[in-house]
Amino acid sequence: MCHRRLPAILVVSLLALGLVGPAQADPTPQLIEVFKRSMLSWSIDYDTLRPNRAGAACIPWDSLDEAFLDEGIFEALGYAWQVAGEPVAARAAMEGCERMRRGNQLGKTCTCELLLYNDDVRLVLPEAAE
């Protein structure tokens, strides 16, 4: 699996906003919180779903800011639970996110990313623009 890096503008923005320090420019924990908050807005508690669960969200990488991380919700989500294993759960979550992204006509304002499988983080951060 390749490791991707945060876009340079996002790193600079997160540092400037004081969201993270130079040694900790990883918004993953906050993005997981936004995902769970977004699920709760649909009256779904991800943490209580049965095992073999996965969650995906359409992340607006270019417009992430402190306000979004503190209070925002994702406009497109996908999830699965109680399925045959990680590949099936991940595919179902990603397909659900993509359907919701298209249904909400979000275009390229966000990118569907797999965030979790059970309680394990699966988010791969995007590469920085060269």
Coordinates of C-alpha atoms in Angstrom, one line a residue:
M1 CA 0.0 0.0 0.0
C2 CA 1.4 3.4 -0.9
H3 CA 1.5 6.2 1.6
R4 CA 0.2 9.5 0.5
R5 CA 0.9 12.9 2.0
L6 CA -1.3 15.9 2.8
P7 CA -1.6 18.6 0.3
A8 CA 0.9 21.4 1.1
I9 CA -1.8 24.0 1.4
L10 CA -3.7 21.8 3.9
V11 CA -0.6 21.3 6.1
V12 CA 0.1 25.0 6.0
S13 CA -3.6 25.8 6.8
L14 CA -3.7 23.3 9.7
L15 CA -0.4 24.7 11.1
A16 CA -1.6 28.3 10.7
L17 CA -4.9 27.6 12.4
G18 CA -3.1 26.0 15.3
L19 CA -4.9 22.7 14.8
V20 CA -1.7 20.7 14.8
G21 CA 1.9 21.3 15.6
P22 CA 4.7 20.9 13.1
A23 CA 5.4 17.3 14.3
Q24 CA 1.7 16.4 14.3
A25 CA 0.2 17.5 10.9
D26 CA -2.2 14.6 10.8
P27 CA -5.9 15.4 10.9
T28 CA -6.9 11.7 10.9
P29 CA -8.3 11.7 14.5
Q30 CA -10.4 14.8 13.9
L31 CA -11.7 13.4 10.6
I32 CA -12.7 10.2 12.4
E33 CA -14.6 12.3 14.9
V34 CA -16.3 14.2 12.0
F35 CA -17.3 10.9 10.4
K36 CA -18.9 9.6 13.6
R37 CA -20.6 13.0 14.2
S38 CA -21.9 12.9 10.6
M39 CA -23.3 9.3 11.1
L40 CA -25.0 10.5 14.3
S41 CA -26.7 13.2 12.3
W42 CA -28.5 10.4 10.5
S43 CA -29.2 8.7 13.9
I44 CA -26.6 6.0 13.2
D45 CA -24.0 5.3 15.9
Y46 CA -21.0 3.8 14.1
D47 CA -19.5 2.5 17.3
T48 CA -22.6 0.3 18.1
L49 CA -22.8 -1.3 14.6
R50 CA -22.0 -5.0 14.6
P51 CA -18.5 -6.2 13.7
N52 CA -17.2 -6.3 10.1
R53 CA -18.2 -2.7 9.7
A54 CA -16.6 0.0 7.6
G55 CA -17.1 3.7 7.1
A56 CA -16.3 6.0 4.3
A57 CA -16.8 9.8 3.9
C58 CA -16.5 12.3 1.1
I59 CA -13.7 14.6 2.5
P60 CA -13.5 18.2 1.2
W61 CA -9.6 18.2 1.3
D62 CA -9.4 21.7 -0.3
S63 CA -11.7 23.4 2.3
L64 CA -10.8 21.7 5.6
D65 CA -10.5 24.2 8.4
E66 CA -10.8 24.3 12.2
A67 CA -14.6 25.1 12.1
F68 CA -15.3 22.0 9.9
L69 CA -13.2 19.7 12.0
D70 CA -14.8 21.1 15.2
E71 CA -18.5 21.2 14.1
G72 CA -18.9 20.1 10.4
I73 CA -20.5 17.0 9.0
F74 CA -19.6 15.2 5.8
E75 CA -22.2 15.7 3.0
A76 CA -21.7 12.1 1.7
L77 CA -21.1 9.0 3.7
G78 CA -21.1 5.2 3.2
Y79 CA -21.1 2.4 5.7
A80 CA -21.5 -1.3 6.0
W81 CA -21.8 -3.7 8.9
Q82 CA -22.1 -7.4 9.5
V83 CA -20.7 -8.4 6.1
A84 CA -18.3 -11.1 4.9
G85 CA -15.1 -9.3 5.8
E86 CA -13.0 -6.2 5.2
P87 CA -12.9 -6.2 1.4
V88 CA -16.7 -6.5 1.1
A89 CA -17.3 -4.0 3.9
A90 CA -14.8 -1.5 2.4
R91 CA -16.4 -1.8 -1.1
A92 CA -19.9 -1.4 0.3
A93 CA -18.9 1.7 2.3
M94 CA -17.1 3.3 -0.7
E95 CA -20.0 2.5 -3.1
G96 CA -22.5 4.1 -0.6
C97 CA -20.3 7.2 -0.3
E98 CA -20.0 7.5 -4.1
R99 CA -23.8 7.2 -4.5
M100 CA -24.4 9.8 -1.9
R101 CA -21.8 12.1 -3.4
R102 CA -23.4 11.8 -6.9
G103 CA -26.9 12.1 -5.4
N104 CA -26.0 15.3 -3.5
Q105 CA -24.3 16.6 -6.7
L106 CA -21.0 17.3 -4.9
G107 CA -19.0 16.9 -8.0
K108 CA -15.3 17.2 -7.3
T109 CA -15.7 19.2 -4.1
C110 CA -14.8 16.1 -2.0
T111 CA -13.3 12.7 -2.4
C112 CA -14.7 9.5 -0.9
E113 CA -12.2 7.9 1.3
L114 CA -12.3 4.8 3.4
L115 CA -11.9 5.9 7.0
L116 CA -12.5 2.8 9.2
Y117 CA -12.8 -0.9 9.3
N118 CA -14.2 -1.9 12.6
D119 CA -12.2 0.4 14.9
D120 CA -9.0 0.3 12.8
V121 CA -8.1 3.5 10.8
R122 CA -7.9 2.9 7.1
L123 CA -7.6 6.5 5.9
V124 CA -4.7 7.1 3.6
L125 CA -3.9 10.8 3.4
P126 CA -3.5 12.3 -0.1
E127 CA -0.1 13.3 -1.4
A128 CA 1.1 16.9 -1.2
A129 CA 0.9 18.7 -4.5
E130 CA 4.4 19.0 -5.9

